[in-house]
Amino acid sequence: MDINYEILYTFIIASTALAISPGPDNIYVLTQSIVNGKKYGFATVAGLMSGCFVHTTLVAFGVSVIIKQSDVLFFVIKLFGALYLFFLAYRVFKSDAAVQLTSETVEKKSLGQLYKQGFIMNVLNPKVSIFFLAFFPGFLFSKTISNVLQFYVLGILFVITGILVFGSIAVLAGVISNYLKKNSKVSVILKWLQISVFIGIGIFILFSEK
């Protein structure tokens, strides 16, 4: 079976770096875990990650058809993906480096409610589909395995990585929160980590081969 493991390793590293970088999802998991406890944080994580499979399915079947139809269209998708990631890097650069933790305003909810909210937040967010469309095509890792299956493998790896990172955030919520509040420089480091990851992935996708 023809599998480029280096591409898969790169994808896992990139996914991990993105999950660690401060964003609305991991901040949401952090605040829910602080207010309600770690099992409620895990319910939020489960909902968010379940929603990723919906976006994976949309990208897998849509992009796979395009790849089969035209090399030019696939290049356009890669170009769009790279430019979108560069745009995200620019937005992070222009944003405030401070991580805002407003746990005192978080409403307490049941495990089921948090799972449902996390799922709906993810599924109904078109930016997630756009991000998957920008992120996944550059990491196709085999010329013999069907593109649909490859997208699902990438989706599963993305979800596993997210569960491990977000789950760690849920378990260590109190420690992470206190550390971020005491060490303002950490937010700046995480900001530049996110910028570097977006730019790096964008360049990788731009020069990846079909």
C-alpha positions as a LaTeX table, in Angstrom:
\begin{tabular}{lrrr}
\hline
Residue & $x$ (\AA) & $y$ (\AA) & $z$ (\AA) \\
\hline
Met1 & 0.00 & 0.00 & 0.00 \\
Asp2 & 1.41 & 3.37 & $-1.07$ \\
Ile3 & 1.37 & 5.65 & 2.01 \\
Asn4 & 3.55 & 8.70 & 2.58 \\
Tyr5 & 3.96 & 8.61 & 6.36 \\
Glu6 & 5.96 & 11.84 & 6.41 \\
Ile7 & 2.89 & 13.72 & 5.20 \\
Leu8 & 0.78 & 12.05 & 7.90 \\
Tyr9 & 3.32 & 12.94 & 10.60 \\
Thr10 & 3.38 & 16.54 & 9.33 \\
Phe11 & $-0.43$ & 16.64 & 9.42 \\
Ile12 & $-0.50$ & 15.39 & 13.03 \\
Ile13 & 2.11 & 17.94 & 14.12 \\
Ala14 & 0.24 & 20.76 & 12.37 \\
Ser15 & $-3.10$ & 19.65 & 13.87 \\
Thr16 & $-1.59$ & 19.50 & 17.35 \\
Ala17 & $-0.07$ & 22.96 & 17.03 \\
Leu18 & $-3.40$ & 24.36 & 15.83 \\
Ala19 & $-5.29$ & 22.71 & 18.70 \\
Ile20 & $-2.85$ & 24.12 & 21.26 \\
Ser21 & $-3.02$ & 27.65 & 19.85 \\
Pro22 & $-5.68$ & 29.76 & 21.61 \\
Gly23 & $-8.95$ & 29.90 & 19.72 \\
Pro24 & $-12.70$ & 30.00 & 20.42 \\
Asp25 & $-13.00$ & 26.21 & 20.74 \\
Asn26 & $-10.26$ & 25.50 & 23.26 \\
Ile27 & $-11.08$ & 28.67 & 25.25 \\
Tyr28 & $-14.71$ & 27.47 & 25.36 \\
Val29 & $-13.58$ & 24.04 & 26.62 \\
Leu30 & $-11.33$ & 25.73 & 29.19 \\
Thr31 & $-14.05$ & 28.00 & 30.60 \\
Gln32 & $-16.66$ & 25.22 & 30.73 \\
Ser33 & $-14.18$ & 22.98 & 32.55 \\
Ile34 & $-13.35$ & 25.71 & 35.06 \\
Val35 & $-17.01$ & 26.44 & 35.82 \\
Asn36 & $-18.58$ & 22.97 & 35.66 \\
Gly37 & $-15.72$ & 20.48 & 36.10 \\
Lys38 & $-13.61$ & 18.33 & 33.79 \\
Lys39 & $-16.34$ & 15.83 & 32.80 \\
Tyr40 & $-18.41$ & 18.74 & 31.48 \\
Gly41 & $-15.36$ & 19.91 & 29.59 \\
Phe42 & $-15.12$ & 16.43 & 28.04 \\
Ala43 & $-18.79$ & 16.62 & 27.01 \\
Thr44 & $-18.02$ & 19.89 & 25.22 \\
Val45 & $-14.99$ & 18.30 & 23.54 \\
Ala46 & $-17.09$ & 15.31 & 22.41 \\
Gly47 & $-19.65$ & 17.63 & 20.82 \\
Leu48 & $-17.06$ & 19.75 & 19.03 \\
Met49 & $-15.16$ & 16.74 & 17.69 \\
Ser50 & $-18.35$ & 14.97 & 16.56 \\
Gly51 & $-19.15$ & 17.99 & 14.43 \\
Cys52 & $-15.79$ & 17.63 & 12.68 \\
Phe53 & $-17.00$ & 14.43 & 11.01 \\
Val54 & $-19.80$ & 16.36 & 9.31 \\
His55 & $-17.31$ & 18.81 & 7.83 \\
Thr56 & $-14.97$ & 15.96 & 6.89 \\
Thr57 & $-17.78$ & 14.29 & 4.94 \\
Leu58 & $-18.65$ & 17.50 & 3.08 \\
Val59 & $-15.02$ & 18.12 & 2.12 \\
Ala60 & $-14.24$ & 14.46 & 1.35 \\
Phe61 & $-16.96$ & 13.96 & $-1.24$ \\
Gly62 & $-16.89$ & 17.48 & $-2.68$ \\
Val63 & $-13.14$ & 17.83 & $-3.13$ \\
Ser64 & $-12.66$ & 14.22 & $-4.28$ \\
Val65 & $-14.94$ & 14.86 & $-7.26$ \\
Ile66 & $-13.01$ & 18.01 & $-8.14$ \\
Ile67 & $-9.67$ & 16.19 & $-7.92$ \\
Lys68 & $-10.90$ & 13.55 & $-10.36$ \\
Gln69 & $-12.26$ & 16.14 & $-12.78$ \\
Ser70 & $-9.42$ & 18.63 & $-13.15$ \\
Asp71 & $-5.82$ & 19.25 & $-12.15$ \\
Val72 & $-6.44$ & 22.97 & $-12.66$ \\
Leu73 & $-9.39$ & 23.03 & $-10.26$ \\
Phe74 & $-7.39$ & 21.13 & $-7.68$ \\
Phe75 & $-4.58$ & 23.69 & $-7.97$ \\
Val76 & $-7.15$ & 26.47 & $-7.51$ \\
Ile77 & $-8.33$ & 24.75 & $-4.30$ \\
Lys78 & $-4.75$ & 24.51 & $-3.06$ \\
Leu79 & $-4.14$ & 28.16 & $-3.90$ \\
Phe80 & $-7.34$ & 29.16 & $-2.10$ \\
Gly81 & $-6.30$ & 27.04 & 0.88 \\
Ala82 & $-2.86$ & 28.64 & 1.12 \\
Leu83 & $-4.23$ & 32.18 & 0.76 \\
Tyr84 & $-6.94$ & 31.50 & 3.36 \\
Leu85 & $-4.34$ & 30.25 & 5.84 \\
Phe86 & $-2.17$ & 33.32 & 5.17 \\
Phe87 & $-5.29$ & 35.44 & 5.81 \\
Leu88 & $-5.86$ & 33.64 & 9.14 \\
Ala89 & $-2.23$ & 34.30 & 10.07 \\
Tyr90 & $-2.76$ & 38.01 & 9.32 \\
Arg91 & $-5.92$ & 38.11 & 11.44 \\
Val92 & $-4.07$ & 36.53 & 14.37 \\
Phe93 & $-1.23$ & 39.03 & 13.88 \\
Lys94 & $-3.67$ & 41.95 & 14.09 \\
Ser95 & $-5.55$ & 40.53 & 17.10 \\
Asp96 & $-4.87$ & 41.09 & 20.79 \\
Ala97 & $-2.46$ & 38.51 & 22.19 \\
Ala98 & $-4.25$ & 38.38 & 25.55 \\
Val99 & $-6.33$ & 35.27 & 26.22 \\
Gln100 & $-9.72$ & 36.37 & 27.56 \\
Leu101 & $-11.07$ & 34.06 & 30.27 \\
Thr102 & $-14.56$ & 35.05 & 31.40 \\
Ser103 & $-15.53$ & 31.94 & 33.34 \\
Glu104 & $-17.72$ & 33.94 & 35.73 \\
Thr105 & $-20.21$ & 34.57 & 32.93 \\
Val106 & $-20.44$ & 30.94 & 31.75 \\
Glu107 & $-23.87$ & 29.41 & 32.23 \\
Lys108 & $-23.96$ & 26.00 & 33.89 \\
Lys109 & $-25.47$ & 23.27 & 31.71 \\
Ser110 & $-25.96$ & 19.49 & 31.76 \\
Leu111 & $-23.63$ & 17.03 & 30.02 \\
Gly112 & $-26.17$ & 16.50 & 27.25 \\
Gln113 & $-26.68$ & 20.22 & 26.75 \\
Leu114 & $-22.93$ & 20.83 & 26.51 \\
Tyr115 & $-22.48$ & 17.99 & 24.01 \\
Lys116 & $-25.33$ & 19.31 & 21.89 \\
Gln117 & $-24.08$ & 22.89 & 22.07 \\
Gly118 & $-20.53$ & 21.86 & 21.12 \\
Phe119 & $-21.85$ & 19.82 & 18.18 \\
Ile120 & $-24.14$ & 22.59 & 16.91 \\
Met121 & $-21.41$ & 25.22 & 17.37 \\
Asn122 & $-19.12$ & 23.19 & 15.15 \\
Val123 & $-21.58$ & 21.97 & 12.49 \\
Leu124 & $-23.24$ & 25.35 & 11.94 \\
Asn125 & $-19.93$ & 27.20 & 11.70 \\
Pro126 & $-19.15$ & 27.60 & 7.97 \\
Lys127 & $-15.62$ & 28.69 & 8.87 \\
Val128 & $-14.86$ & 25.11 & 9.94 \\
Ser129 & $-15.80$ & 23.75 & 6.51 \\
Ile130 & $-13.74$ & 26.47 & 4.85 \\
Phe131 & $-10.80$ & 25.64 & 7.11 \\
Phe132 & $-11.08$ & 21.91 & 6.34 \\
Leu133 & $-11.28$ & 22.75 & 2.63 \\
Ala134 & $-8.11$ & 24.83 & 3.00 \\
Phe135 & $-6.29$ & 22.40 & 5.28 \\
Phe136 & $-6.97$ & 18.82 & 4.15 \\
Pro137 & $-6.28$ & 18.71 & 0.36 \\
Gly138 & $-2.58$ & 19.47 & 0.78 \\
Phe139 & $-2.12$ & 16.42 & 3.01 \\
Leu140 & $-3.36$ & 13.64 & 0.73 \\
Phe141 & $-0.86$ & 10.91 & 1.47 \\
Ser142 & $-1.37$ & 8.15 & $-1.11$ \\
Lys143 & $-1.72$ & 7.72 & $-4.88$ \\
Thr144 & $-3.41$ & 4.33 & $-4.57$ \\
Ile145 & $-5.96$ & 4.84 & $-1.75$ \\
Ser146 & $-9.22$ & 6.56 & $-2.70$ \\
Asn147 & $-9.31$ & 10.27 & $-1.95$ \\
Val148 & $-12.53$ & 9.92 & 0.05 \\
Leu149 & $-10.90$ & 7.38 & 2.36 \\
Gln150 & $-7.82$ & 9.58 & 2.72 \\
Phe151 & $-9.96$ & 12.55 & 3.76 \\
Tyr152 & $-11.68$ & 10.39 & 6.39 \\
Val153 & $-8.30$ & 9.20 & 7.71 \\
Leu154 & $-7.20$ & 12.82 & 8.00 \\
Gly155 & $-10.52$ & 13.68 & 9.67 \\
Ile156 & $-10.08$ & 10.87 & 12.21 \\
Leu157 & $-6.49$ & 11.92 & 12.95 \\
Phe158 & $-7.65$ & 15.52 & 13.35 \\
Val159 & $-10.38$ & 14.43 & 15.78 \\
Ile160 & $-8.03$ & 12.19 & 17.80 \\
Thr161 & $-5.52$ & 15.02 & 18.06 \\
Gly162 & $-8.27$ & 17.41 & 19.11 \\
Ile163 & $-9.58$ & 15.02 & 21.76 \\
Leu164 & $-6.10$ & 14.55 & 23.25 \\
Val165 & $-5.30$ & 18.28 & 23.32 \\
Phe166 & $-8.75$ & 19.55 & 24.31 \\
Gly167 & $-9.12$ & 16.68 & 26.80 \\
Ser168 & $-5.85$ & 17.73 & 28.43 \\
Ile169 & $-7.18$ & 21.29 & 28.61 \\
Ala170 & $-10.34$ & 20.01 & 30.34 \\
Val171 & $-8.31$ & 18.00 & 32.90 \\
Leu172 & $-5.79$ & 20.78 & 33.56 \\
Ala173 & $-8.27$ & 23.67 & 33.28 \\
Gly174 & $-7.50$ & 25.23 & 36.65 \\
Val175 & $-3.73$ & 24.98 & 36.24 \\
Ile176 & $-3.82$ & 26.35 & 32.66 \\
Ser177 & $-6.11$ & 29.22 & 33.66 \\
Asn178 & $-3.92$ & 30.29 & 36.58 \\
Tyr179 & $-0.77$ & 30.00 & 34.47 \\
Leu180 & $-2.19$ & 32.14 & 31.66 \\
Lys181 & $-3.31$ & 34.80 & 34.14 \\
Lys182 & 0.10 & 34.94 & 35.85 \\
Asn183 & 2.24 & 34.74 & 32.70 \\
Ser184 & 1.20 & 37.30 & 30.11 \\
Lys185 & 4.17 & 36.43 & 27.88 \\
Val186 & 2.70 & 32.96 & 27.25 \\
Ser187 & $-0.18$ & 34.51 & 25.28 \\
Val188 & 2.30 & 36.31 & 23.03 \\
Ile189 & 4.25 & 33.09 & 22.44 \\
Leu190 & 1.06 & 31.20 & 21.62 \\
Lys191 & $-0.01$ & 33.99 & 19.27 \\
Trp192 & 3.22 & 33.75 & 17.27 \\
Leu193 & 3.03 & 29.96 & 17.35 \\
Gln194 & $-0.38$ & 30.17 & 15.70 \\
Ile195 & 0.87 & 32.66 & 13.09 \\
Ser196 & 3.86 & 30.42 & 12.30 \\
Val197 & 1.66 & 27.33 & 11.99 \\
Phe198 & $-0.80$ & 29.01 & 9.62 \\
Ile199 & 2.00 & 30.34 & 7.40 \\
Gly200 & 3.89 & 27.05 & 7.49 \\
Ile201 & 0.83 & 24.98 & 6.56 \\
Gly202 & $-0.06$ & 27.48 & 3.82 \\
Ile203 & 3.39 & 27.13 & 2.24 \\
Phe204 & 3.27 & 23.34 & 2.59 \\
Ile205 & $-0.12$ & 23.15 & 0.87 \\
Leu206 & 0.93 & 25.53 & $-1.90$ \\
Phe207 & 3.88 & 23.36 & $-2.88$ \\
Ser208 & 2.30 & 19.92 & $-2.21$ \\
Glu209 & 1.80 & 17.62 & $-5.20$ \\
Lys210 & $-1.38$ & 15.86 & $-6.20$ \\
\hline
\end{tabular}
